[in-house]
Amino acid sequence: MADNDPKSVQDLTAFVQQVLQDMQGKFQNMSENIVTRIDGMGGRIDDLEKNIAELLSQAGVDDDELSQAE
């Protein structure tokens, strides 16, 4: 066995608590990372929509024509 293996019930309890805390921290970091990426993607989508609207406006296409094409 490894030197840091739990030797008693108290050691095992402390070990399991530490593992769970570590996992919770990792999941929290992953969650924050995902939310940050989603926010970034939302901003890029908004920019893309604006650019498409500008291009359509420059091309002389209005919203009514797009609705009829669908």
PDB file of N, CA, C and O in Angstrom:
ATOM      1  N   MET A   1       0.831  -1.195   0.000  1.00  0.00           N
ATOM      2  CA  MET A   1       0.000   0.000   0.000  1.00  0.00           C
ATOM      3  C   MET A   1       0.868   1.248   0.000  1.00  0.00           C
ATOM      4  O   MET A   1       1.971   1.244   0.487  1.00  0.00           O
ATOM      5  N   ALA A   2       0.282   2.321  -0.513  1.00  0.00           N
ATOM      6  CA  ALA A   2       1.014   3.581  -0.549  1.00  0.00           C
ATOM      7  C   ALA A   2       1.089   4.179   0.849  1.00  0.00           C
ATOM      8  O   ALA A   2       0.303   3.857   1.734  1.00  0.00           O
ATOM      9  N   ASP A   3       2.044   5.060   1.032  1.00  0.00           N
ATOM     10  CA  ASP A   3       2.241   5.677   2.339  1.00  0.00           C
ATOM     11  C   ASP A   3       1.053   6.530   2.770  1.00  0.00           C
ATOM     12  O   ASP A   3       0.801   6.697   3.953  1.00  0.00           O
ATOM     13  N   ASN A   4       0.304   7.098   1.812  1.00  0.00           N
ATOM     14  CA  ASN A   4      -0.794   7.990   2.178  1.00  0.00           C
ATOM     15  C   ASN A   4      -2.147   7.271   2.212  1.00  0.00           C
ATOM     16  O   ASN A   4      -3.179   7.905   2.287  1.00  0.00           O
ATOM     17  N   ASP A   5      -2.151   5.931   2.188  1.00  0.00           N
ATOM     18  CA  ASP A   5      -3.396   5.174   2.310  1.00  0.00           C
ATOM     19  C   ASP A   5      -3.972   5.368   3.711  1.00  0.00           C
ATOM     20  O   ASP A   5      -3.230   5.384   4.698  1.00  0.00           O
ATOM     21  N   PRO A   6      -5.305   5.500   3.805  1.00  0.00           N
ATOM     22  CA  PRO A   6      -5.920   5.676   5.124  1.00  0.00           C
ATOM     23  C   PRO A   6      -5.715   4.447   6.003  1.00  0.00           C
ATOM     24  O   PRO A   6      -5.788   3.319   5.546  1.00  0.00           O
ATOM     25  N   LYS A   7      -5.451   4.674   7.301  1.00  0.00           N
ATOM     26  CA  LYS A   7      -5.170   3.585   8.241  1.00  0.00           C
ATOM     27  C   LYS A   7      -6.326   3.343   9.208  1.00  0.00           C
ATOM     28  O   LYS A   7      -6.404   2.304   9.821  1.00  0.00           O
ATOM     29  N   SER A   8      -7.217   4.310   9.359  1.00  0.00           N
ATOM     30  CA  SER A   8      -8.322   4.170  10.303  1.00  0.00           C
ATOM     31  C   SER A   8      -9.584   4.749   9.671  1.00  0.00           C
ATOM     32  O   SER A   8      -9.553   5.347   8.597  1.00  0.00           O
ATOM     33  N   VAL A   9     -10.694   4.575  10.373  1.00  0.00           N
ATOM     34  CA  VAL A   9     -11.967   5.112   9.889  1.00  0.00           C
ATOM     35  C   VAL A   9     -11.888   6.634   9.779  1.00  0.00           C
ATOM     36  O   VAL A   9     -12.366   7.226   8.811  1.00  0.00           O
ATOM     37  N   GLN A  10     -11.252   7.274  10.755  1.00  0.00           N
ATOM     38  CA  GLN A  10     -11.120   8.728  10.719  1.00  0.00           C
ATOM     39  C   GLN A  10     -10.274   9.168   9.532  1.00  0.00           C
ATOM     40  O   GLN A  10     -10.591  10.158   8.867  1.00  0.00           O
ATOM     41  N   ASP A  11      -9.186   8.440   9.275  1.00  0.00           N
ATOM     42  CA  ASP A  11      -8.343   8.764   8.131  1.00  0.00           C
ATOM     43  C   ASP A  11      -9.113   8.588   6.830  1.00  0.00           C
ATOM     44  O   ASP A  11      -9.005   9.410   5.915  1.00  0.00           O
ATOM     45  N   LEU A  12      -9.881   7.503   6.747  1.00  0.00           N
ATOM     46  CA  LEU A  12     -10.672   7.241   5.542  1.00  0.00           C
ATOM     47  C   LEU A  12     -11.710   8.334   5.351  1.00  0.00           C
ATOM     48  O   LEU A  12     -11.898   8.823   4.238  1.00  0.00           O
ATOM     49  N   THR A  13     -12.361   8.733   6.416  1.00  0.00           N
ATOM     50  CA  THR A  13     -13.362   9.805   6.340  1.00  0.00           C
ATOM     51  C   THR A  13     -12.727  11.101   5.863  1.00  0.00           C
ATOM     52  O   THR A  13     -13.257  11.775   4.979  1.00  0.00           O
ATOM     53  N   ALA A  14     -11.595  11.448   6.430  1.00  0.00           N
ATOM     54  CA  ALA A  14     -10.898  12.673   6.029  1.00  0.00           C
ATOM     55  C   ALA A  14     -10.454  12.588   4.573  1.00  0.00           C
ATOM     56  O   ALA A  14     -10.568  13.557   3.816  1.00  0.00           O
ATOM     57  N   PHE A  15      -9.965  11.419   4.177  1.00  0.00           N
ATOM     58  CA  PHE A  15      -9.517  11.214   2.807  1.00  0.00           C
ATOM     59  C   PHE A  15     -10.674  11.389   1.822  1.00  0.00           C
ATOM     60  O   PHE A  15     -10.557  12.094   0.820  1.00  0.00           O
ATOM     61  N   VAL A  16     -11.818  10.761   2.128  1.00  0.00           N
ATOM     62  CA  VAL A  16     -12.989  10.855   1.252  1.00  0.00           C
ATOM     63  C   VAL A  16     -13.491  12.295   1.194  1.00  0.00           C
ATOM     64  O   VAL A  16     -13.831  12.799   0.111  1.00  0.00           O
ATOM     65  N   GLN A  17     -13.512  12.980   2.327  1.00  0.00           N
ATOM     66  CA  GLN A  17     -13.939  14.376   2.338  1.00  0.00           C
ATOM     67  C   GLN A  17     -13.021  15.234   1.475  1.00  0.00           C
ATOM     68  O   GLN A  17     -13.487  16.097   0.725  1.00  0.00           O
ATOM     69  N   GLN A  18     -11.728  14.980   1.547  1.00  0.00           N
ATOM     70  CA  GLN A  18     -10.775  15.758   0.751  1.00  0.00           C
ATOM     71  C   GLN A  18     -10.964  15.487  -0.738  1.00  0.00           C
ATOM     72  O   GLN A  18     -10.948  16.416  -1.554  1.00  0.00           O
ATOM     73  N   VAL A  19     -11.172  14.214  -1.085  1.00  0.00           N
ATOM     74  CA  VAL A  19     -11.403  13.874  -2.492  1.00  0.00           C
ATOM     75  C   VAL A  19     -12.672  14.557  -3.002  1.00  0.00           C
ATOM     76  O   VAL A  19     -12.691  15.124  -4.097  1.00  0.00           O
ATOM     77  N   LEU A  20     -13.734  14.527  -2.200  1.00  0.00           N
ATOM     78  CA  LEU A  20     -14.988  15.162  -2.604  1.00  0.00           C
ATOM     79  C   LEU A  20     -14.834  16.677  -2.741  1.00  0.00           C
ATOM     80  O   LEU A  20     -15.377  17.280  -3.665  1.00  0.00           O
ATOM     81  N   GLN A  21     -14.076  17.295  -1.835  1.00  0.00           N
ATOM     82  CA  GLN A  21     -13.827  18.734  -1.932  1.00  0.00           C
ATOM     83  C   GLN A  21     -13.032  19.057  -3.194  1.00  0.00           C
ATOM     84  O   GLN A  21     -13.317  20.043  -3.881  1.00  0.00           O
ATOM     85  N   ASP A  22     -12.029  18.234  -3.489  1.00  0.00           N
ATOM     86  CA  ASP A  22     -11.240  18.432  -4.699  1.00  0.00           C
ATOM     87  C   ASP A  22     -12.117  18.314  -5.946  1.00  0.00           C
ATOM     88  O   ASP A  22     -12.024  19.128  -6.877  1.00  0.00           O
ATOM     89  N   MET A  23     -12.973  17.299  -5.959  1.00  0.00           N
ATOM     90  CA  MET A  23     -13.871  17.107  -7.097  1.00  0.00           C
ATOM     91  C   MET A  23     -14.839  18.275  -7.233  1.00  0.00           C
ATOM     92  O   MET A  23     -15.100  18.750  -8.340  1.00  0.00           O
ATOM     93  N   GLN A  24     -15.367  18.753  -6.107  1.00  0.00           N
ATOM     94  CA  GLN A  24     -16.280  19.880  -6.141  1.00  0.00           C
ATOM     95  C   GLN A  24     -15.579  21.120  -6.706  1.00  0.00           C
ATOM     96  O   GLN A  24     -16.153  21.854  -7.512  1.00  0.00           O
ATOM     97  N   GLY A  25     -14.350  21.340  -6.297  1.00  0.00           N
ATOM     98  CA  GLY A  25     -13.586  22.468  -6.822  1.00  0.00           C
ATOM     99  C   GLY A  25     -13.357  22.354  -8.318  1.00  0.00           C
ATOM    100  O   GLY A  25     -13.494  23.331  -9.056  1.00  0.00           O
ATOM    101  N   LYS A  26     -13.029  21.157  -8.773  1.00  0.00           N
ATOM    102  CA  LYS A  26     -12.805  20.948 -10.205  1.00  0.00           C
ATOM    103  C   LYS A  26     -14.086  21.150 -10.999  1.00  0.00           C
ATOM    104  O   LYS A  26     -14.077  21.778 -12.061  1.00  0.00           O
ATOM    105  N   PHE A  27     -15.202  20.641 -10.479  1.00  0.00           N
ATOM    106  CA  PHE A  27     -16.474  20.832 -11.162  1.00  0.00           C
ATOM    107  C   PHE A  27     -16.872  22.306 -11.179  1.00  0.00           C
ATOM    108  O   PHE A  27     -17.417  22.798 -12.173  1.00  0.00           O
ATOM    109  N   GLN A  28     -16.598  23.018 -10.101  1.00  0.00           N
ATOM    110  CA  GLN A  28     -16.903  24.442 -10.049  1.00  0.00           C
ATOM    111  C   GLN A  28     -16.087  25.196 -11.099  1.00  0.00           C
ATOM    112  O   GLN A  28     -16.627  26.052 -11.813  1.00  0.00           O
ATOM    113  N   ASN A  29     -14.809  24.874 -11.205  1.00  0.00           N
ATOM    114  CA  ASN A  29     -13.965  25.519 -12.214  1.00  0.00           C
ATOM    115  C   ASN A  29     -14.458  25.208 -13.620  1.00  0.00           C
ATOM    116  O   ASN A  29     -14.511  26.098 -14.476  1.00  0.00           O
ATOM    117  N   MET A  30     -14.818  23.953 -13.862  1.00  0.00           N
ATOM    118  CA  MET A  30     -15.329  23.576 -15.173  1.00  0.00           C
ATOM    119  C   MET A  30     -16.624  24.305 -15.482  1.00  0.00           C
ATOM    120  O   MET A  30     -16.827  24.795 -16.599  1.00  0.00           O
ATOM    121  N   SER A  31     -17.496  24.413 -14.494  1.00  0.00           N
ATOM    122  CA  SER A  31     -18.771  25.097 -14.676  1.00  0.00           C
ATOM    123  C   SER A  31     -18.551  26.572 -15.020  1.00  0.00           C
ATOM    124  O   SER A  31     -19.171  27.103 -15.944  1.00  0.00           O
ATOM    125  N   GLU A  32     -17.670  27.221 -14.284  1.00  0.00           N
ATOM    126  CA  GLU A  32     -17.368  28.632 -14.557  1.00  0.00           C
ATOM    127  C   GLU A  32     -16.768  28.794 -15.948  1.00  0.00           C
ATOM    128  O   GLU A  32     -17.094  29.748 -16.665  1.00  0.00           O
ATOM    129  N   ASN A  33     -15.906  27.860 -16.336  1.00  0.00           N
ATOM    130  CA  ASN A  33     -15.287  27.901 -17.647  1.00  0.00           C
ATOM    131  C   ASN A  33     -16.337  27.759 -18.746  1.00  0.00           C
ATOM    132  O   ASN A  33     -16.309  28.475 -19.749  1.00  0.00           O
ATOM    133  N   ILE A  34     -17.281  26.851 -18.556  1.00  0.00           N
ATOM    134  CA  ILE A  34     -18.343  26.637 -19.536  1.00  0.00           C
ATOM    135  C   ILE A  34     -19.217  27.880 -19.653  1.00  0.00           C
ATOM    136  O   ILE A  34     -19.549  28.319 -20.758  1.00  0.00           O
ATOM    137  N   VAL A  35     -19.602  28.463 -18.519  1.00  0.00           N
ATOM    138  CA  VAL A  35     -20.442  29.653 -18.537  1.00  0.00           C
ATOM    139  C   VAL A  35     -19.720  30.803 -19.244  1.00  0.00           C
ATOM    140  O   VAL A  35     -20.327  31.528 -20.044  1.00  0.00           O
ATOM    141  N   THR A  36     -18.442  30.955 -18.982  1.00  0.00           N
ATOM    142  CA  THR A  36     -17.660  32.008 -19.635  1.00  0.00           C
ATOM    143  C   THR A  36     -17.632  31.801 -21.145  1.00  0.00           C
ATOM    144  O   THR A  36     -17.802  32.750 -21.922  1.00  0.00           O
ATOM    145  N   ARG A  37     -17.438  30.560 -21.566  1.00  0.00           N
ATOM    146  CA  ARG A  37     -17.416  30.268 -23.006  1.00  0.00           C
ATOM    147  C   ARG A  37     -18.773  30.506 -23.649  1.00  0.00           C
ATOM    148  O   ARG A  37     -18.862  31.014 -24.763  1.00  0.00           O
ATOM    149  N   ILE A  38     -19.845  30.133 -22.951  1.00  0.00           N
ATOM    150  CA  ILE A  38     -21.184  30.352 -23.486  1.00  0.00           C
ATOM    151  C   ILE A  38     -21.459  31.850 -23.622  1.00  0.00           C
ATOM    152  O   ILE A  38     -22.028  32.301 -24.623  1.00  0.00           O
ATOM    153  N   ASP A  39     -21.057  32.629 -22.623  1.00  0.00           N
ATOM    154  CA  ASP A  39     -21.222  34.085 -22.702  1.00  0.00           C
ATOM    155  C   ASP A  39     -20.454  34.648 -23.895  1.00  0.00           C
ATOM    156  O   ASP A  39     -20.960  35.510 -24.616  1.00  0.00           O
ATOM    157  N   GLY A  40     -19.239  34.167 -24.090  1.00  0.00           N
ATOM    158  CA  GLY A  40     -18.440  34.612 -25.230  1.00  0.00           C
ATOM    159  C   GLY A  40     -19.088  34.249 -26.557  1.00  0.00           C
ATOM    160  O   GLY A  40     -19.125  35.053 -27.497  1.00  0.00           O
ATOM    161  N   MET A  41     -19.615  33.047 -26.637  1.00  0.00           N
ATOM    162  CA  MET A  41     -20.287  32.621 -27.860  1.00  0.00           C
ATOM    163  C   MET A  41     -21.537  33.463 -28.105  1.00  0.00           C
ATOM    164  O   MET A  41     -21.836  33.814 -29.247  1.00  0.00           O
ATOM    165  N   GLY A  42     -22.260  33.808 -27.037  1.00  0.00           N
ATOM    166  CA  GLY A  42     -23.441  34.652 -27.179  1.00  0.00           C
ATOM    167  C   GLY A  42     -23.079  36.008 -27.758  1.00  0.00           C
ATOM    168  O   GLY A  42     -23.783  36.526 -28.634  1.00  0.00           O
ATOM    169  N   GLY A  43     -21.985  36.567 -27.297  1.00  0.00           N
ATOM    170  CA  GLY A  43     -21.523  37.848 -27.836  1.00  0.00           C
ATOM    171  C   GLY A  43     -21.139  37.746 -29.298  1.00  0.00           C
ATOM    172  O   GLY A  43     -21.452  38.632 -30.105  1.00  0.00           O
ATOM    173  N   ARG A  44     -20.467  36.654 -29.652  1.00  0.00           N
ATOM    174  CA  ARG A  44     -20.086  36.472 -31.054  1.00  0.00           C
ATOM    175  C   ARG A  44     -21.306  36.266 -31.943  1.00  0.00           C
ATOM    176  O   ARG A  44     -21.347  36.746 -33.075  1.00  0.00           O
ATOM    177  N   ILE A  45     -22.311  35.564 -31.435  1.00  0.00           N
ATOM    178  CA  ILE A  45     -23.546  35.364 -32.200  1.00  0.00           C
ATOM    179  C   ILE A  45     -24.256  36.701 -32.410  1.00  0.00           C
ATOM    180  O   ILE A  45     -24.754  36.985 -33.513  1.00  0.00           O
ATOM    181  N   ASP A  46     -24.291  37.518 -31.367  1.00  0.00           N
ATOM    182  CA  ASP A  46     -24.898  38.851 -31.508  1.00  0.00           C
ATOM    183  C   ASP A  46     -24.173  39.665 -32.574  1.00  0.00           C
ATOM    184  O   ASP A  46     -24.817  40.316 -33.409  1.00  0.00           O
ATOM    185  N   ASP A  47     -22.846  39.633 -32.551  1.00  0.00           N
ATOM    186  CA  ASP A  47     -22.062  40.356 -33.562  1.00  0.00           C
ATOM    187  C   ASP A  47     -22.345  39.817 -34.961  1.00  0.00           C
ATOM    188  O   ASP A  47     -22.472  40.583 -35.918  1.00  0.00           O
ATOM    189  N   LEU A  48     -22.437  38.507 -35.075  1.00  0.00           N
ATOM    190  CA  LEU A  48     -22.718  37.886 -36.362  1.00  0.00           C
ATOM    191  C   LEU A  48     -24.089  38.314 -36.883  1.00  0.00           C
ATOM    192  O   LEU A  48     -24.243  38.644 -38.070  1.00  0.00           O
ATOM    193  N   GLU A  49     -25.092  38.338 -36.005  1.00  0.00           N
ATOM    194  CA  GLU A  49     -26.427  38.780 -36.413  1.00  0.00           C
ATOM    195  C   GLU A  49     -26.402  40.225 -36.899  1.00  0.00           C
ATOM    196  O   GLU A  49     -27.051  40.562 -37.893  1.00  0.00           O
ATOM    197  N   LYS A  50     -25.666  41.085 -36.204  1.00  0.00           N
ATOM    198  CA  LYS A  50     -25.556  42.485 -36.626  1.00  0.00           C
ATOM    199  C   LYS A  50     -24.896  42.587 -37.993  1.00  0.00           C
ATOM    200  O   LYS A  50     -25.350  43.341 -38.862  1.00  0.00           O
ATOM    201  N   ASN A  51     -23.816  41.816 -38.175  1.00  0.00           N
ATOM    202  CA  ASN A  51     -23.115  41.854 -39.459  1.00  0.00           C
ATOM    203  C   ASN A  51     -24.003  41.350 -40.588  1.00  0.00           C
ATOM    204  O   ASN A  51     -23.992  41.913 -41.697  1.00  0.00           O
ATOM    205  N   ILE A  52     -24.767  40.302 -40.346  1.00  0.00           N
ATOM    206  CA  ILE A  52     -25.667  39.779 -41.373  1.00  0.00           C
ATOM    207  C   ILE A  52     -26.735  40.812 -41.707  1.00  0.00           C
ATOM    208  O   ILE A  52     -27.051  41.035 -42.886  1.00  0.00           O
ATOM    209  N   ALA A  53     -27.284  41.452 -40.679  1.00  0.00           N
ATOM    210  CA  ALA A  53     -28.295  42.483 -40.910  1.00  0.00           C
ATOM    211  C   ALA A  53     -27.724  43.632 -41.730  1.00  0.00           C
ATOM    212  O   ALA A  53     -28.386  44.145 -42.646  1.00  0.00           O
ATOM    213  N   GLU A  54     -26.483  44.029 -41.427  1.00  0.00           N
ATOM    214  CA  GLU A  54     -25.840  45.102 -42.198  1.00  0.00           C
ATOM    215  C   GLU A  54     -25.623  44.685 -43.648  1.00  0.00           C
ATOM    216  O   GLU A  54     -25.872  45.470 -44.571  1.00  0.00           O
ATOM    217  N   LEU A  55     -25.168  43.459 -43.857  1.00  0.00           N
ATOM    218  CA  LEU A  55     -24.952  42.973 -45.223  1.00  0.00           C
ATOM    219  C   LEU A  55     -26.261  42.906 -46.003  1.00  0.00           C
ATOM    220  O   LEU A  55     -26.312  43.283 -47.178  1.00  0.00           O
ATOM    221  N   LEU A  56     -27.311  42.429 -45.354  1.00  0.00           N
ATOM    222  CA  LEU A  56     -28.610  42.374 -46.020  1.00  0.00           C
ATOM    223  C   LEU A  56     -29.112  43.771 -46.349  1.00  0.00           C
ATOM    224  O   LEU A  56     -29.685  44.002 -47.424  1.00  0.00           O
ATOM    225  N   SER A  57     -28.892  44.697 -45.431  1.00  0.00           N
ATOM    226  CA  SER A  57     -29.296  46.078 -45.672  1.00  0.00           C
ATOM    227  C   SER A  57     -28.529  46.664 -46.853  1.00  0.00           C
ATOM    228  O   SER A  57     -29.108  47.321 -47.720  1.00  0.00           O
ATOM    229  N   GLN A  58     -27.233  46.408 -46.901  1.00  0.00           N
ATOM    230  CA  GLN A  58     -26.413  46.898 -48.008  1.00  0.00           C
ATOM    231  C   GLN A  58     -26.828  46.266 -49.331  1.00  0.00           C
ATOM    232  O   GLN A  58     -26.746  46.892 -50.381  1.00  0.00           O
ATOM    233  N   ALA A  59     -27.314  45.033 -49.282  1.00  0.00           N
ATOM    234  CA  ALA A  59     -27.738  44.334 -50.490  1.00  0.00           C
ATOM    235  C   ALA A  59     -29.154  44.728 -50.891  1.00  0.00           C
ATOM    236  O   ALA A  59     -29.641  44.309 -51.941  1.00  0.00           O
ATOM    237  N   GLY A  60     -29.828  45.506 -50.047  1.00  0.00           N
ATOM    238  CA  GLY A  60     -31.168  45.958 -50.358  1.00  0.00           C
ATOM    239  C   GLY A  60     -32.243  44.941 -50.028  1.00  0.00           C
ATOM    240  O   GLY A  60     -33.349  45.021 -50.539  1.00  0.00           O
ATOM    241  N   VAL A  61     -31.926  43.984 -49.201  1.00  0.00           N
ATOM    242  CA  VAL A  61     -32.896  42.977 -48.802  1.00  0.00           C
ATOM    243  C   VAL A  61     -33.479  43.391 -47.458  1.00  0.00           C
ATOM    244  O   VAL A  61     -32.754  43.696 -46.527  1.00  0.00           O
ATOM    245  N   ASP A  62     -34.822  43.409 -47.366  1.00  0.00           N
ATOM    246  CA  ASP A  62     -35.423  43.754 -46.085  1.00  0.00           C
ATOM    247  C   ASP A  62     -36.006  42.508 -45.423  1.00  0.00           C
ATOM    248  O   ASP A  62     -36.048  41.431 -46.000  1.00  0.00           O
ATOM    249  N   ASP A  63     -36.460  42.669 -44.199  1.00  0.00           N
ATOM    250  CA  ASP A  63     -36.948  41.535 -43.414  1.00  0.00           C
ATOM    251  C   ASP A  63     -38.159  40.869 -44.059  1.00  0.00           C
ATOM    252  O   ASP A  63     -38.345  39.664 -43.951  1.00  0.00           O
ATOM    253  N   ASP A  64     -39.014  41.638 -44.713  1.00  0.00           N
ATOM    254  CA  ASP A  64     -40.211  41.067 -45.347  1.00  0.00           C
ATOM    255  C   ASP A  64     -39.822  40.090 -46.453  1.00  0.00           C
ATOM    256  O   ASP A  64     -40.423  39.027 -46.591  1.00  0.00           O
ATOM    257  N   GLU A  65     -38.818  40.434 -47.223  1.00  0.00           N
ATOM    258  CA  GLU A  65     -38.367  39.542 -48.294  1.00  0.00           C
ATOM    259  C   GLU A  65     -37.802  38.248 -47.727  1.00  0.00           C
ATOM    260  O   GLU A  65     -38.009  37.163 -48.279  1.00  0.00           O
ATOM    261  N   LEU A  66     -37.093  38.345 -46.620  1.00  0.00           N
ATOM    262  CA  LEU A  66     -36.536  37.140 -45.986  1.00  0.00           C
ATOM    263  C   LEU A  66     -37.649  36.242 -45.459  1.00  0.00           C
ATOM    264  O   LEU A  66     -37.590  35.022 -45.587  1.00  0.00           O
ATOM    265  N   SER A  67     -38.661  36.841 -44.864  1.00  0.00           N
ATOM    266  CA  SER A  67     -39.768  36.059 -44.304  1.00  0.00           C
ATOM    267  C   SER A  67     -40.515  35.313 -45.408  1.00  0.00           C
ATOM    268  O   SER A  67     -40.929  34.180 -45.245  1.00  0.00           O
ATOM    269  N   GLN A  68     -40.679  35.953 -46.553  1.00  0.00           N
ATOM    270  CA  GLN A  68     -41.382  35.335 -47.671  1.00  0.00           C
ATOM    271  C   GLN A  68     -40.554  34.206 -48.290  1.00  0.00           C
ATOM    272  O   GLN A  68     -41.096  33.222 -48.775  1.00  0.00           O
ATOM    273  N   ALA A  69     -39.248  34.320 -48.241  1.00  0.00           N
ATOM    274  CA  ALA A  69     -38.364  33.307 -48.829  1.00  0.00           C
ATOM    275  C   ALA A  69     -38.377  32.021 -48.021  1.00  0.00           C
ATOM    276  O   ALA A  69     -38.119  30.948 -48.542  1.00  0.00           O
ATOM    277  N   GLU A  70     -38.684  32.128 -46.748  1.00  0.00           N
ATOM    278  CA  GLU A  70     -38.690  30.940 -45.881  1.00  0.00           C
ATOM    279  C   GLU A  70     -39.935  30.196 -46.159  1.00  0.00           C
ATOM    280  O   GLU A  70     -40.317  29.200 -46.199  1.00  0.00           O
TER     281      GLU A  70
END
